[in-house]
Amino acid sequence: MHLPSKRPVFFDPNNKRWPKVKAGALLAAVLVSAVLVALVVSVLVNPALESLSLPAARFLPRPNHLSPPLPVETPAAADARLAKLKRTLAKEIKANRHSPPVARNAPTQPYATKAIGFFVNWDDASLSSLKKHIGNLDILIPEWLHMVDGDGTIREDSPDKTREALRFIRSSRPDLPIMPLVNNFIDMTWRGDLLARMAASSEARARVVAALLDFVRKNGFAGVSLDFEDVPPKAQKNYLRFVTELSTAFHNEKLAVSINVPAEDPAFPYRAIAEQVDQVIIMAYDEHWAAGKPGPIASLPWYVKALRPRMADIPAGKLVVALGSYAYDWPKGKPAEEVTFEEAVLLAKESESAISLDPVSLNPHFDYDDEKDVPHNVWLMDATTVLNAMASALPLQPAGFALWRLGGEDPSIWTFFGTDWAPGAEAAARLEEIRFDYDLDYEGQGEILRIAQTPHIGRRSITYDGKSRLITGESFEVYPSPYVIERHGFTPKTVALTFDDGPDPKYTPRILDILRQTGAAATFFVIGSNAERNPELLRRTYAEGHDIGNHTYTHPNIADVSTTQLTLEVSATQRLFESVLGHRTHLFRSPYGEDSEPETQDQVRPLEILGKQGYVFVGMNIDPNDWRQPGVDAIVEETVRQVEIGEGNIILLHDGGGDRAQTVAALPRIIEILRGKGYQFATVSELLGQTRDTIMPEAKNENPLVALGTRIGFFLLFAWSAGLQYLFILGTALGLGRLAILVTLAVAEKVRGRHKPVSDQADKLSVAVVVPAYNEEKVVLQTVQSLLACQHPAAFEIIVVDDGSSDNTYAVVREAFAGNALVTVVTQPNGGKPSALNHGIGRTKADIVVTLDADTVFTRDTIMRLVAWFADPKVGAVAGNAKVGNRINFLTRCQALEYVTSQNLDRRALTILDSVTVVPGAVGAWRREVVEAAGGFSAETLAEDADLTIRIQRMGFVVAYEDRAVALTEAPDTMRGFLRQRFRWMFGTLQVAWKHKDALFRPRYGLLGFCGLPNIWIYQIFFQLISPIMDLWLAYTCLVSAVMWMWHPASWDPDSFQKVVFYYALFMAADILAGLVAFFLERSEDKLLLVWLVPQRFFYRQLMYVVALQTFVASLRGREMGWAKLERKATVDSRRFTDT
């Protein structure tokens, strides 16, 4: 059983983490030291206090916080550069033509394996996706038409958007077949009633057919795609008649018809429909839908089950499988909101939730609480679900696959969709890199924008199962991030008048006159070519105190121009400002309002390009459309209405670009009305909280630290004291709660007597014992002899795997058992314990594999006690009862106590909860097929046994505990050996906990996620770190109380001292009681060990604290950890125990 090697958890091969940690620790130490010095200085030096006169505080960012400074240039050089820029700009405009994208991964497969994409007008990201991936598509189905009433009226959706998309398609892929989609989705509702009325009327049916034919003919499309949903059962017959009539009409003109149908609908006439149309597109998603209960959108079992019946009704040459890539976000008790893949991932990132792949449905999901503490359950379909779905459907030989929808999908889908791909590990590996290609993240309020953060690539780890040819595991290691855009400028009851497209010699002077008369300042976004013709108006605008912004030189649609032209447009205008005014500007507004409020990453391009040059984008949410000349009253009323409903702070008007008489007439009324309603007028620079000189810079070239340290120092002292106190309380509460629960559950487990008798069925199971051995020549023969002495089934074998020992382990076993057919000894190059175990398991076909360490001795009935549990097919593994067999000194006796009072008591309690977290390497049994399905023992952690135990339970199998299956193991008898072993155990446990953190508090994992794994995090990791604080706080309290009693006996209050001592004593008493109960449950144990119980508790707590700190540091260092082989001394006394 050979597994691909994986990087160990926490391993940092490039050693990047630890230097950063050390630097951070050093910086923290320096800062704390500085704070303490400042605190000491402030205490020793008496400050001279003066009367205070504090001005009103207002935060004004420095100019370089707003944007980088612009370069300095002389006026003569500026004029020369302006002339050159104008010439270059003219050439760029003439040469700039739309260049169609190269068809990346263009499909070369025949028509029978089509890649189809659904496109929508209502999301700009859909066009962005189409522009990126049009080369991957064989057919495009755009949602452009709706049937809006029962008489068959067809309405085109957003004709302007349709024309924009068509312009791109015709210039990029003129041969791409387009089949516009028509549906009955109106006002966010599927109108099955309207469909029924239309289908029942011959006139209405004819009207729909004629309208669709006309639309398709007029635009030269390949056909039409029907998506009529919620068809009433009584309307199915009429609907079939409609489909037949439409198909006949289209086929007569050699046009194609496709139809989108539900994956599962008993009333739907699949066979009859398939006979009429060219393609039947099975919508293989919405197993759980928005209005229903949360769950997988298309679990793989449901998907496969839904597809198979359709193959009987629909010829393979007509069947197209539609796959979804989107998400549903279900607030508790409410219908879900459909969100895109990128929106879902951003939700997970911002809520710090972990997306995990459900092992049953193979659909990713996560949970989070919103700002109102409402729980949300999110299920999504990403590239892994689409890849799995396509791989699962390939044996059915469908005609093709369709993707719902462009713009909402996981961009990684395009690494295989519409390409010459094949299922396999290579295709799966290409999904590991995650990008945000479409969505944006806005922060703040206002209409003035700048980029705060550019996108970052994320990564996910993919687990690909070659046997099933499916992705079975997915973990988002680093979330991707989109553009983060800051909003600025929101100011209540304040508006900024802005004017575009000037200066105009007729209208700009009149607007300037009105502004001067009313005392209102404004911001003018100037076209460079107009300013060049009217420089005096530009000077007057600036001289009268108004802001001036850049509106490009020739007023192009910046979404359609090249980066070079955009830069030249803005640079030429900027140089003009320098030449005429001697000033520059940080303000930019795009012509036509294009991309002033980007919705997709494509639209961010100008903002990113110009942002790097120091510009901020100024939007305009209040737009009365004065350029349409709707009338003076309409301009006034619409402006005031939008201001009052809170649309924004910035009003868009125009002083050039046409007849602006209505704007001029409306302006004084707008100012008067808004002032009467309490609004103030400001420039854009004032909205930003900046001076005009900051926004339009000239084109030329007592000690506060000690005070701050004092405040921080006192805060740290308070935090230290309070932190110790709260940690003491928390540690006490956690300890008492754990002991109460463990004891109760352990006793309940004993009372219930969950033992399995050895049955005939167990005797029929074949058993292999795998003994991994590395330098075990001193102990391995005793181990094998104890196994041969055990009761066992007829089909039984022992496999000793020598893991490249440097001693004579392999030779002594081979020589000692050369004539024994039950014993096989093999050797391999040193690869570690997981490798040796997997090697042994790979050499057997036994039903059950028993594993133990080479220094461990089994009692006579241990094997059969373990095997008895596997008569239940739900049992995947069984843990035995490990005991210390070499109780030769204080340290080993303390370990013997720990095995009984901690490890085995825990295992008893967790057994009743079906959440055992480790089948110990010293004594455990595993169902071989389950181990292989789980991927075997992994080298990702040092606790390979715990890792496999949890993986098996996550697969849905039970892990049992058999306390009568006793194994005697050799415990370290030196402090050095003990610390090395415990470090390996705790580090491995931390690795396992981190690896399986995605299972925490996940209902599908039952009590494992709610009890077993939290038990590891809280009690095996966190509690080990804070438990010594109980001793520290007790000592601190005693010391403080003693000092107070000695020096201030009159004011000494013993209350806090008494409380601490009481709770500490209560915890210790409960701990000792739990130990007594543990021994009561194991009656064969040596009761004399209890003598060491109290000192063991103090002794162990300090040692485990040291180990916990070492573990935490090691996880940060990121070094690869070895197995720290312990010296074997063959000190196990097998006579100490008899069969129990």
PDB file of C-alpha atoms in Angstrom, residues 9 45 86 215 261 264 303 374 503 525 528 609 739 776 794 862 871 927:
ATOM      1  CA  VAL A   9       1.419  19.758   8.763  1.00  0.00           C
ATOM      2  CA  VAL A  45       9.881  62.209  37.016  1.00  0.00           C
ATOM      3  CA  LYS A  86      -1.192  65.473 -28.557  1.00  0.00           C
ATOM      4  CA  PHE A 215     -35.724  37.720 -33.349  1.00  0.00           C
ATOM      5  CA  VAL A 261     -35.565  20.672 -18.329  1.00  0.00           C
ATOM      6  CA  GLU A 264     -36.146  15.129 -11.767  1.00  0.00           C
ATOM      7  CA  TYR A 303     -26.560  13.898  -9.632  1.00  0.00           C
ATOM      8  CA  VAL A 374     -27.890  35.135  12.567  1.00  0.00           C
ATOM      9  CA  PRO A 503     -15.176  74.668 -20.400  1.00  0.00           C
ATOM     10  CA  PHE A 525     -14.203  68.120 -14.671  1.00  0.00           C
ATOM     11  CA  GLY A 528      -8.405  68.850 -22.176  1.00  0.00           C
ATOM     12  CA  ILE A 609      -3.941  52.445 -13.870  1.00  0.00           C
ATOM     13  CA  LEU A 739     -13.666  15.782  35.099  1.00  0.00           C
ATOM     14  CA  GLU A 776      14.017  -3.216  17.793  1.00  0.00           C
ATOM     15  CA  ALA A 794      -7.836 -19.746  11.660  1.00  0.00           C
ATOM     16  CA  THR A 862      -6.241  -9.389  23.214  1.00  0.00           C
ATOM     17  CA  ALA A 871     -18.847  -8.485  13.462  1.00  0.00           C
ATOM     18  CA  ARG A 927     -10.842  -2.902   9.074  1.00  0.00           C
TER      19      ARG A 927
END
